[in-house]
Amino acid sequence: MSLKQEIFDFVETDLLKIEKALESNLNPYLDLVRDVSSHILFAGGKRLRPVLMMLCARLCGCRNGEEVNLSTIFEYLHTATLLHDDIVDGADTRRGKTVAHKIWDPATVVLVGDFLLSRTCTIATDTGKLPIIRVITNVTGVMSEGEIQQLLNKKRLDLTEDQYMDVIYRKTAVLISAACQVGGLLADAPESEVHALSEYGRHLGIAFQMADDLLDYVADPKITGKAVGTDLAEGKLTLPLIYALEKADSQTRPAMEKIILDEQATDADFSYVVDRIILSGGVDYTNQKAREHVAAAKQCLDIFPPSPEKDVLLKITDFAVSRDS
Amino acid sequence: MSLKQEIFDFVETDLLKIEKALESNLNPYLDLVRDVSSHILFAGGKRLRPVLMMLCARLCGCRNGEEVNLSTIFEYLHTATLLHDDIVDGADTRRGKTVAHKIWDPATVVLVGDFLLSRTCTIATDTGKLPIIRVITNVTGVMSEGEIQQLLNKKRLDLTEDQYMDVIYRKTAVLISAACQVGGLLADAPESEVHALSEYGRHLGIAFQMADDLLDYVADPKITGKAVGTDLAEGKLTLPLIYALEKADSQTRPAMEKIILDEQATDADFSYVVDRIILSGGVDYTNQKAREHVAAAKQCLDIFPPSPEKDVLLKITDFAVSRDS
């Protein structure tokens, strides 16, 4: 049985509950909100964030059902940022579907993103737990600053690995970390466990995003629903490319830079850069870094006794770097 | 001395504190965030919302200084909605200046709006007071749904007065009401006072928006910095027009409707509609309704003993409907 199947079998019942909660939390609202949100919310997302929150809550002994409803905020927040991000990126497709702002107008999508953000804050506030509210408001701040930073980083050819790490923390890891942390907080787990879960999520999130960034260069577009070299075409420098640029000799680097900055770059140009990335070891280096974060994520769970939840949380870290989509 | 001057003299010191807090809360952040936010934040806004919050807090005996910092969230939230709204409306100017999304790109403005929204939630959460956090998250939800509703209402010629009232509650009154309510909550005022302040703010907000909608038809563009008939050109039906459409005879109404729906309507067409609004009594009717809400707002303050703050809060209600900009 594949790793994906093993994880899926364990969380199948929870996934159904999450889907139901995601729908029912939107039901009382305007048709338009539901339609726009659903377009991306129900387009085959993995529900990684809500699933992680529920697993972490259960790992710490919480099984009162409250975790299902609360877990939706991590999918809503994720969706809100995707809606606004797609506008910012000028992307055409997401998960193999036309992006929302090409079906509805960007204005509508901005407002629906705002709505999902406000639902997130409301559901968090409804818990009445200040530590949970604090985590959520912190996440929205960190992510929002990160998105602005990412906009400023576009086509910045001198982006360093450290700056890249900051971007992916803000873009992905902080939310996954928050989902795990909130699971612990909801279960009223001791500070040490909450911290361990937060760190587990951070490492997992970093590994996950690195694997995602690799997919942009090595994956089959038919499986990912995303064209190869999309990040490159958008002028987004990710670790494989940062590494390749750093290793490039004084003739190759300017040639690569020219293509990255060229709005009219051809497929042949992109192939050249992709070849440079692979030959320089940029793919291997990124892979190795991702695996280091997987190992660190696993280590964070050492303080928890064996349990089926722990087992699945460990499997999810391996899955994060073995995805094909 | 004019009403405006009397109010200004009383709040002058507080206004300086508010300006300082508005700046210093943004200072640690990226230059871009500061630039985009400042463009609209420091473009001569009246700071009505923070001023109201501070006055209401003091009316209930709070003078510990915490009210200055907290009051900024009502200006940030207001600014965030203006930034996103201007994108939605496709407006060209705001407060006599080119709108942010024509100077920076819309993507940047979306993200800076998101950032201000997240700052709002963070500052509210930092109070550690759940009732205050609840008010703020509720406001973001009500406003966000309202903005989507307003988008759906565009060019809806059958918009009723009740639907209009819902729009202006969500667009303006809920935030002004929240500012007043949070003033009471920060002062740990009794439930009856908090409720009275919330109602005072709601009536004031409604009167304020009605006066604003009137300005669109009767004001001097040189003073407002806004062209006459902007709402009309955008297909936004406000009370003066709703009233005029209702009173129009079977020949006039279709002529008016044609102009409202016509993307190529001329200045002469707009003048025709504006004349209909004035002659039908739409301006007088809206004025009268605004004054009823001013009276209701004043009545809400009856439970408070006389004080300089109460005096200014009463003056602000009169100012709200006597503005020329």
XYZ file of C-alpha atoms in Angstrom:
650
model
C 0.000 0.000 0.000
C 1.345 3.460 -0.877
C 2.206 6.003 1.801
C -0.554 8.267 0.480
C -3.113 5.454 0.761
C -2.031 4.563 4.306
C -2.434 8.174 5.432
C -5.733 8.524 3.599
C -7.179 5.354 5.161
C -6.389 6.639 8.648
C -7.915 10.094 8.163
C -10.779 9.121 5.834
C -13.550 9.547 8.417
C -12.088 12.839 9.591
C -11.806 14.085 6.018
C -15.528 13.536 5.524
C -16.238 15.501 8.697
C -13.907 18.288 7.556
C -15.601 18.487 4.137
C -18.995 18.726 5.820
C -17.823 21.427 8.232
C -16.167 23.396 5.403
C -19.469 23.412 3.547
C -21.769 24.094 6.473
C -19.665 27.006 7.728
C -20.244 28.708 4.368
C -23.864 27.717 3.890
C -25.623 30.613 5.569
C -23.790 33.068 3.336
C -24.420 34.566 -0.051
C -24.457 32.258 -3.076
C -21.623 34.231 -4.611
C -19.366 33.704 -1.588
C -20.125 30.018 -1.667
C -19.557 29.730 -5.410
C -16.252 31.575 -5.474
C -14.928 29.881 -2.334
C -16.104 26.465 -3.481
C -14.387 26.831 -6.824
C -11.054 26.589 -5.077
C -12.062 25.065 -1.713
C -13.561 21.984 -3.310
C -11.083 21.598 -6.158
C -9.292 18.615 -4.706
C -7.235 20.226 -1.956
C -5.449 17.776 0.297
C -6.887 19.315 3.495
C -3.388 18.904 4.908
C -3.789 21.789 7.386
C -7.119 20.771 8.966
C -6.027 17.129 9.060
C -2.810 18.090 10.872
C -4.719 20.180 13.407
C -7.080 17.311 14.166
C -4.307 14.733 14.423
C -2.292 16.982 16.767
C -5.353 17.677 18.926
C -5.998 13.921 19.226
C -2.322 13.182 19.834
C -2.737 15.361 22.937
C -5.956 13.650 23.988
C -8.642 16.021 22.629
C -11.603 14.171 21.189
C -14.593 16.337 22.057
C -15.513 17.088 18.431
C -14.672 20.791 18.736
C -11.540 20.100 16.695
C -13.524 19.431 13.501
C -15.077 22.890 13.312
C -11.920 24.683 14.394
C -9.833 22.825 11.828
C -11.757 24.525 8.996
C -10.085 27.863 9.707
C -6.772 26.532 8.445
C -8.348 25.631 5.112
C -10.239 28.941 4.916
C -7.137 30.963 5.697
C -5.150 28.930 3.178
C -7.872 29.473 0.555
C -8.077 33.218 1.282
C -4.353 33.600 0.687
C -4.530 31.497 -2.509
C -7.352 33.695 -3.865
C -5.413 36.908 -3.215
C -2.107 35.329 -4.288
C -3.465 34.229 -7.652
C -4.496 37.824 -8.347
C -1.038 39.033 -7.357
C 0.703 36.379 -9.455
C -1.586 36.878 -12.437
C -1.804 33.066 -12.567
C -4.150 31.387 -15.061
C -4.667 28.001 -13.473
C -4.658 26.520 -9.965
C -5.027 22.804 -9.286
C -5.639 22.319 -13.004
C -8.653 24.670 -13.001
C -9.023 28.201 -14.327
C -8.287 30.603 -11.441
C -11.257 32.284 -9.769
C -10.377 35.807 -10.894
C -10.608 34.755 -14.559
C -14.134 33.391 -14.004
C -15.403 36.088 -11.674
C -13.726 39.504 -11.695
C -10.699 40.222 -9.492
C -12.814 42.571 -7.358
C -15.155 39.743 -6.369
C -12.239 37.485 -5.582
C -10.602 40.151 -3.384
C -13.821 40.492 -1.389
C -14.410 36.749 -1.057
C -10.821 36.383 0.177
C -11.559 39.088 2.753
C -14.701 37.232 3.750
C -12.841 33.947 4.305
C -10.254 35.822 6.365
C -12.977 37.275 8.554
C -14.655 33.835 8.939
C -11.270 32.548 10.116
C -11.027 35.212 12.810
C -14.640 34.702 13.871
C -14.332 30.927 14.270
C -11.068 31.367 16.191
C -12.691 33.973 18.458
C -15.682 31.687 19.049
C -13.366 29.267 20.884
C -13.034 31.929 23.570
C -9.402 30.817 23.976
C -6.984 33.740 23.858
C -3.876 31.623 23.095
C -5.602 30.205 19.995
C -6.747 33.661 18.854
C -3.188 34.929 19.342
C -1.742 32.195 17.134
C -4.231 32.942 14.356
C -3.767 36.723 14.377
C 0.007 36.221 14.424
C -0.223 33.926 11.407
C -2.260 36.424 9.386
C 0.341 39.094 10.124
C 3.376 36.964 9.295
C 1.786 35.668 6.077
C 0.640 39.079 4.969
C 4.088 40.645 5.428
C 5.573 37.640 3.650
C 3.358 38.087 0.620
C 4.415 41.708 0.302
C 8.058 40.687 0.702
C 7.624 38.045 -1.996
C 6.230 40.689 -4.334
C 9.298 42.831 -3.675
C 11.591 39.820 -4.204
C 10.274 39.178 -7.731
C 13.091 39.119 -10.267
C 15.606 39.887 -7.524
C 18.522 37.891 -8.834
C 20.548 38.323 -5.650
C 18.023 36.522 -3.426
C 19.930 34.446 -0.868
C 19.105 31.075 0.616
C 18.345 32.793 3.949
C 15.877 35.139 2.307
C 14.297 32.168 0.534
C 13.930 30.404 3.904
C 12.148 33.449 5.296
C 9.786 33.517 2.298
C 8.777 29.864 2.601
C 8.379 30.146 6.363
C 5.919 32.985 5.880
C 4.267 31.525 2.804
C 3.729 27.971 4.015
C 5.428 26.870 7.207
C 3.870 29.393 9.610
C 0.334 28.248 8.785
C 1.144 24.531 8.992
C 2.992 25.209 12.239
C -0.027 27.127 13.571
C -2.394 24.285 12.654
C -0.290 21.827 14.682
C 0.162 24.278 17.560
C -3.567 25.035 17.758
C -4.257 21.288 17.894
C -2.135 21.164 21.043
C -3.684 24.332 22.489
C -7.216 23.058 21.938
C -6.272 19.918 23.879
C -4.862 22.093 26.693
C -1.572 20.245 26.229
C 1.447 21.279 28.333
C 3.655 24.063 26.953
C 6.428 21.603 25.969
C 4.069 19.565 23.788
C 2.532 22.666 22.189
C 6.028 23.893 21.370
C 7.056 20.508 19.952
C 3.977 20.463 17.697
C 4.620 24.009 16.528
C 8.194 23.059 15.620
C 7.071 19.815 13.991
C 4.715 21.874 11.806
C 7.377 24.414 10.962
C 9.865 21.798 9.757
C 7.131 19.902 7.924
C 5.962 23.112 6.244
C 9.464 23.994 5.094
C 10.016 20.499 3.695
C 6.610 20.617 2.037
C 7.296 23.941 0.313
C 10.769 22.863 -0.815
C 9.236 19.750 -2.378
C 6.606 21.975 -3.998
C 9.262 24.262 -5.408
C 11.089 21.226 -6.800
C 7.913 20.023 -8.521
C 8.016 23.193 -10.569
C 11.198 21.919 -12.237
C 10.915 18.155 -12.228
C 7.215 17.224 -12.223
C 4.856 16.047 -14.925
C 2.410 18.903 -15.669
C -0.323 16.331 -16.380
C -0.162 15.245 -12.740
C 0.463 18.588 -11.037
C -1.930 20.587 -13.216
C 0.800 23.226 -13.272
C 3.126 24.006 -16.177
C 6.839 23.289 -15.628
C 8.826 26.432 -14.907
C 5.849 28.512 -13.715
C 7.871 30.008 -10.863
C 10.658 30.748 -13.318
C 8.275 32.441 -15.750
C 6.898 34.557 -12.888
C 10.404 35.568 -11.869
C 10.120 33.740 -8.523
C 13.502 32.526 -7.363
C 13.295 29.281 -5.383
C 16.061 27.233 -3.828
C 16.944 25.040 -6.851
C 17.481 28.163 -8.968
C 19.210 30.156 -6.204
C 21.662 27.273 -5.805
C 22.237 26.966 -9.561
C 22.854 30.708 -9.905
C 25.349 30.578 -7.070
C 27.248 27.668 -8.651
C 27.133 29.057 -12.191
C 30.403 30.253 -13.778
C 30.914 33.793 -15.013
C 29.558 33.013 -18.483
C 26.581 30.882 -17.481
C 25.206 33.141 -14.764
C 24.590 36.189 -16.992
C 22.937 33.910 -19.576
C 20.614 32.509 -16.902
C 19.881 35.956 -15.491
C 18.967 37.275 -18.924
C 16.362 34.529 -19.343
C 14.905 35.061 -15.861
C 14.415 38.765 -16.571
C 13.204 38.272 -20.144
C 9.430 38.667 -20.397
C 9.582 37.024 -23.846
C 11.698 34.020 -22.851
C 10.961 30.926 -24.957
C 10.447 27.301 -23.912
C 13.969 26.600 -25.154
C 15.277 29.343 -22.834
C 13.444 27.791 -19.893
C 14.813 24.337 -20.778
C 18.294 25.790 -20.688
C 17.757 27.121 -17.165
C 16.125 23.897 -15.992
C 19.108 21.931 -17.350
C 21.487 24.272 -15.495
C 19.517 23.695 -12.282
C 19.710 19.931 -12.591
C 23.356 19.776 -13.728
C 24.552 22.173 -11.006
C 23.035 19.943 -8.343
C 20.308 22.449 -7.416
C 17.660 19.748 -7.416
C 19.737 17.365 -5.306
C 20.671 20.122 -2.857
C 17.027 21.154 -2.385
C 16.017 17.537 -1.976
C 18.665 17.040 0.676
C 17.593 20.181 2.587
C 13.961 19.053 2.465
C 14.938 15.683 3.894
C 16.868 17.367 6.713
C 13.693 19.212 7.690
C 11.730 15.963 7.510
C 14.197 14.422 9.949
C 13.929 17.450 12.246
C 10.112 17.295 12.108
C 10.177 13.630 13.111
C 12.516 14.348 15.991
C 10.061 16.898 17.412
C 7.595 14.071 17.987
C 10.076 12.084 20.138
C 8.501 13.423 23.343
C 5.157 11.783 22.520
C 4.518 8.126 23.400
C 3.655 5.773 20.515
C 0.101 6.118 19.173
C -1.711 5.693 15.851
C -1.822 9.510 15.502
C 1.926 9.827 16.023
C 2.447 7.110 13.456
C 0.428 9.017 10.838
C 2.097 12.339 11.675
C 5.443 10.646 10.989
C 4.159 9.218 7.702
C 2.929 12.657 6.625
C 6.477 14.024 6.846
C 7.701 11.356 4.423
C 4.726 11.976 2.165
C 5.501 15.693 2.083
C 8.732 15.091 0.178
C 7.588 12.157 -1.963
C 4.602 13.842 -3.609
C 4.101 13.917 -7.333
C 1.459 16.666 -7.078
C -16.909 79.570 16.038
C -17.996 76.824 13.628
C -19.137 73.435 14.888
C -16.164 71.837 13.153
C -13.769 74.211 14.917
C -15.357 73.594 18.343
C -14.997 69.822 17.898
C -11.470 70.168 16.584
C -10.367 72.375 19.492
C -11.582 69.789 21.987
C -9.909 66.800 20.321
C -6.777 68.548 19.032
C -4.371 67.024 21.575
C -5.875 63.585 21.068
C -5.629 63.933 17.303
C -1.890 64.522 17.602
C -1.574 61.395 19.749
C -3.630 59.405 17.241
C -1.469 60.584 14.323
C 1.651 59.575 16.205
C 0.241 56.153 17.100
C -0.933 55.574 13.514
C 2.600 56.217 12.301
C 4.491 54.337 14.973
C 2.319 51.223 14.607
C 3.426 51.029 10.972
C 7.037 52.038 11.459
C 8.638 48.638 12.028
C 7.216 47.375 8.732
C 8.381 47.382 5.146
C 8.751 50.726 3.384
C 6.222 49.648 0.782
C 3.560 48.950 3.409
C 4.195 52.322 4.965
C 4.153 54.133 1.632
C 0.933 52.585 0.354
C -0.850 52.873 3.705
C 0.354 56.415 4.232
C -0.863 57.517 0.838
C -4.418 57.114 2.050
C -3.939 57.095 5.842
C -2.316 60.513 5.882
C -4.405 62.103 3.134
C -6.459 64.278 5.422
C -8.864 61.751 6.931
C -11.001 63.116 9.740
C -9.981 60.341 12.183
C -13.645 60.245 13.146
C -13.527 56.611 14.243
C -10.477 56.771 16.550
C -11.681 60.072 17.983
C -15.089 58.552 18.763
C -13.495 55.558 20.446
C -11.335 57.778 22.650
C -14.207 60.092 23.566
C -16.458 57.147 24.459
C -13.714 55.527 26.554
C -13.237 58.799 28.467
C -16.983 59.328 28.796
C -16.946 56.044 30.734
C -13.959 57.060 32.838
C -11.046 55.396 31.038
C -7.960 57.583 30.933
C -5.069 55.161 31.226
C -3.638 55.950 27.776
C -4.370 52.474 26.386
C -7.199 54.055 24.391
C -4.804 55.921 22.074
C -3.132 52.808 20.702
C -6.356 50.818 20.488
C -8.122 53.628 18.648
C -5.762 53.192 15.672
C -7.405 49.911 14.714
C -10.552 51.749 13.650
C -8.549 53.896 11.246
C -6.543 50.898 9.971
C -9.665 48.823 9.405
C -11.332 51.770 7.692
C -8.260 52.273 5.485
C -8.050 48.563 4.620
C -11.645 48.571 3.401
C -11.081 51.794 1.422
C -8.034 50.269 -0.308
C -9.933 47.138 -1.323
C -13.112 49.107 -2.103
C -11.338 51.458 -4.483
C -10.094 48.450 -6.454
C -13.622 47.035 -6.540
C -15.138 50.361 -7.582
C -12.445 51.089 -10.145
C -12.329 54.594 -8.651
C -9.712 57.078 -9.890
C -9.523 59.491 -6.967
C -10.056 59.372 -3.214
C -9.917 62.463 -0.994
C -8.807 64.418 -4.063
C -5.748 62.192 -4.628
C -5.093 59.513 -7.227
C -6.142 56.165 -5.730
C -3.391 53.858 -4.499
C -3.993 51.137 -7.089
C -3.271 53.594 -9.918
C 0.092 54.513 -8.359
C 1.117 51.059 -7.201
C -0.431 48.020 -8.871
C -3.717 46.546 -7.618
C -1.857 43.461 -6.356
C 0.241 45.553 -3.976
C -2.834 47.370 -2.734
C -4.679 44.097 -2.088
C -1.757 42.864 0.004
C -1.336 46.114 1.946
C -5.074 46.048 2.699
C -4.624 42.508 4.011
C -1.714 43.686 6.111
C -3.736 46.501 7.725
C -6.532 44.041 8.426
C -4.091 41.738 10.173
C -2.604 44.647 12.172
C -6.141 45.438 13.304
C -6.688 41.915 14.582
C -3.281 41.816 16.256
C -3.760 45.100 18.137
C -7.254 44.003 19.220
C -5.875 40.650 20.404
C -3.078 42.380 22.304
C -5.686 43.918 24.649
C -6.327 40.399 25.909
C -10.012 41.344 26.232
C -12.296 38.811 24.562
C -15.327 41.148 24.314
C -13.226 43.663 22.363
C -11.822 40.959 20.073
C -15.394 39.701 19.481
C -16.589 43.156 18.423
C -13.709 43.539 15.965
C -14.060 40.099 14.369
C -17.812 40.653 14.082
C -17.227 43.989 12.345
C -14.850 42.482 9.791
C -17.450 39.812 8.980
C -20.404 42.194 8.692
C -18.413 44.644 6.550
C -17.012 41.964 4.298
C -20.452 40.452 3.587
C -21.767 43.976 3.023
C -19.130 44.739 0.427
C -20.006 41.613 -1.501
C -23.699 42.475 -1.232
C -22.981 45.982 -2.516
C -21.189 44.502 -5.514
C -24.261 42.369 -6.235
C -26.551 45.397 -5.799
C -24.773 47.397 -8.515
C -27.207 48.577 -11.167
C -30.069 46.823 -9.378
C -32.834 49.292 -10.147
C -35.276 47.643 -7.735
C -33.127 48.297 -4.641
C -35.432 49.179 -1.736
C -34.921 51.620 1.123
C -34.605 48.646 3.510
C -31.850 47.120 1.396
C -30.134 50.507 1.259
C -30.299 50.718 5.058
C -28.620 47.310 5.299
C -25.870 48.419 2.910
C -25.030 51.588 4.839
C -25.144 49.762 8.162
C -22.557 47.298 6.905
C -20.546 49.848 4.970
C -20.284 52.572 7.601
C -22.454 52.299 10.693
C -21.176 48.976 12.021
C -17.589 50.247 12.253
C -18.534 53.572 13.866
C -20.805 51.672 16.250
C -17.949 49.286 17.082
C -15.557 52.180 17.758
C -18.002 53.647 20.306
C -18.776 50.237 21.816
C -15.096 49.349 22.197
C -14.552 52.690 23.976
C -17.098 51.556 26.564
C -15.659 48.044 26.769
C -12.130 49.318 27.294
C -13.436 51.407 30.212
C -15.150 48.297 31.646
C -18.411 50.268 31.528
C -21.658 48.557 32.570
C -23.572 46.663 29.867
C -26.255 49.385 29.609
C -23.660 52.067 28.815
C -21.823 49.868 26.312
C -25.130 49.188 24.568
C -26.056 52.889 24.551
C -22.693 53.765 22.976
C -23.046 51.042 20.366
C -26.511 52.391 19.443
C -25.256 55.987 19.474
C -22.556 54.953 16.998
C -24.989 53.053 14.802
C -27.365 56.023 14.450
C -24.461 58.410 13.968
C -22.972 56.146 11.305
C -26.245 55.924 9.408
C -26.712 59.720 9.519
C -23.091 60.186 8.457
C -23.422 57.874 5.440
C -26.735 59.427 4.374
C -25.100 62.860 4.472
C -22.201 61.428 2.473
C -24.565 60.001 -0.131
C -26.275 63.396 -0.377
C -22.928 65.110 -0.987
C -22.648 63.060 -4.148
C -25.593 65.006 -5.563
C -25.424 68.427 -3.967
C -21.799 69.139 -3.062
C -19.132 71.260 -4.667
C -16.530 68.890 -6.158
C -13.801 71.427 -5.345
C -14.509 70.932 -1.643
C -15.254 67.186 -1.594
C -12.517 66.208 -4.023
C -15.118 63.910 -5.575
C -16.995 64.475 -8.861
C -20.770 65.016 -8.585
C -22.746 61.925 -9.521
C -19.890 59.452 -8.875
C -22.240 56.966 -7.214
C -24.636 57.392 -10.125
C -21.881 56.794 -12.676
C -20.848 53.630 -10.778
C -24.452 52.406 -10.768
C -24.678 52.675 -6.975
C -28.237 53.420 -5.900
C -28.388 55.536 -2.748
C -31.428 56.866 -0.890
C -31.948 60.130 -2.834
C -32.091 58.173 -6.097
C -34.113 55.273 -4.675
C -36.687 57.808 -3.464
C -36.745 59.656 -6.809
C -37.187 56.408 -8.758
C -40.062 55.421 -6.505
C -41.813 58.780 -6.989
C -41.167 58.978 -10.739
C -44.130 58.627 -13.122
C -44.337 55.932 -15.773
C -42.540 58.043 -18.376
C -39.800 59.484 -16.165
C -38.750 56.250 -14.469
C -37.724 54.371 -17.642
C -35.806 57.464 -18.797
C -33.932 57.575 -15.487
C -33.291 53.831 -15.526
C -31.866 54.020 -19.037
C -29.323 56.615 -17.908
C -28.343 54.656 -14.793
C -27.649 51.550 -16.871
C -25.955 53.440 -19.726
C -22.180 53.062 -19.593
C -21.893 55.969 -22.038
C -24.218 58.375 -20.197
C -23.284 62.044 -20.719
C -23.032 64.875 -18.215
C -26.384 66.147 -19.543
C -27.917 62.733 -18.771
C -26.566 62.881 -15.221
C -27.892 66.431 -14.779
C -31.309 65.177 -15.801
C -31.235 62.495 -13.093
C -29.880 64.897 -10.473
C -32.704 67.340 -11.294
C -35.260 64.521 -10.922
C -33.770 63.668 -7.520
C -34.021 67.245 -6.272
C -37.482 67.954 -7.743
C -38.977 64.684 -6.457
C -37.933 65.576 -2.928
C -35.283 62.823 -2.752
C -32.738 65.192 -1.250
C -35.157 66.561 1.340
C -36.339 63.078 2.258
C -32.777 61.817 2.785
C -31.944 64.925 4.798
C -34.944 64.365 7.020
C -34.061 60.688 7.576
C -30.479 61.646 8.460
C -31.776 64.163 10.997
C -34.013 61.513 12.569
C -30.940 59.338 13.126
C -29.076 62.320 14.585
C -31.914 62.783 17.069
C -31.870 59.070 17.920
C -28.095 59.161 18.400
C -28.411 62.085 20.814
C -31.118 60.303 22.775
C -28.805 57.320 23.340
C -26.523 59.595 25.372
C -29.350 60.573 27.785
C -28.186 57.996 30.326
C -24.814 59.731 30.722
C -24.432 62.675 33.120
C -23.253 65.983 31.625
C -19.523 66.111 30.774
C -17.272 67.812 28.231
C -16.987 64.486 26.348
C -20.752 64.089 26.166
C -20.997 67.635 24.888
C -18.579 66.927 22.043
C -20.240 63.602 21.186
C -23.512 65.531 20.791
C -21.831 68.146 18.608
C -20.340 65.425 16.404
C -23.839 64.195 15.527
C -24.802 67.661 14.273
C -21.517 67.926 12.416
C -22.161 64.593 10.686
C -25.116 66.039 8.764
C -23.774 69.553 8.223
C -20.552 68.618 6.455
C -19.549 70.059 3.142
C -16.882 67.397 2.615
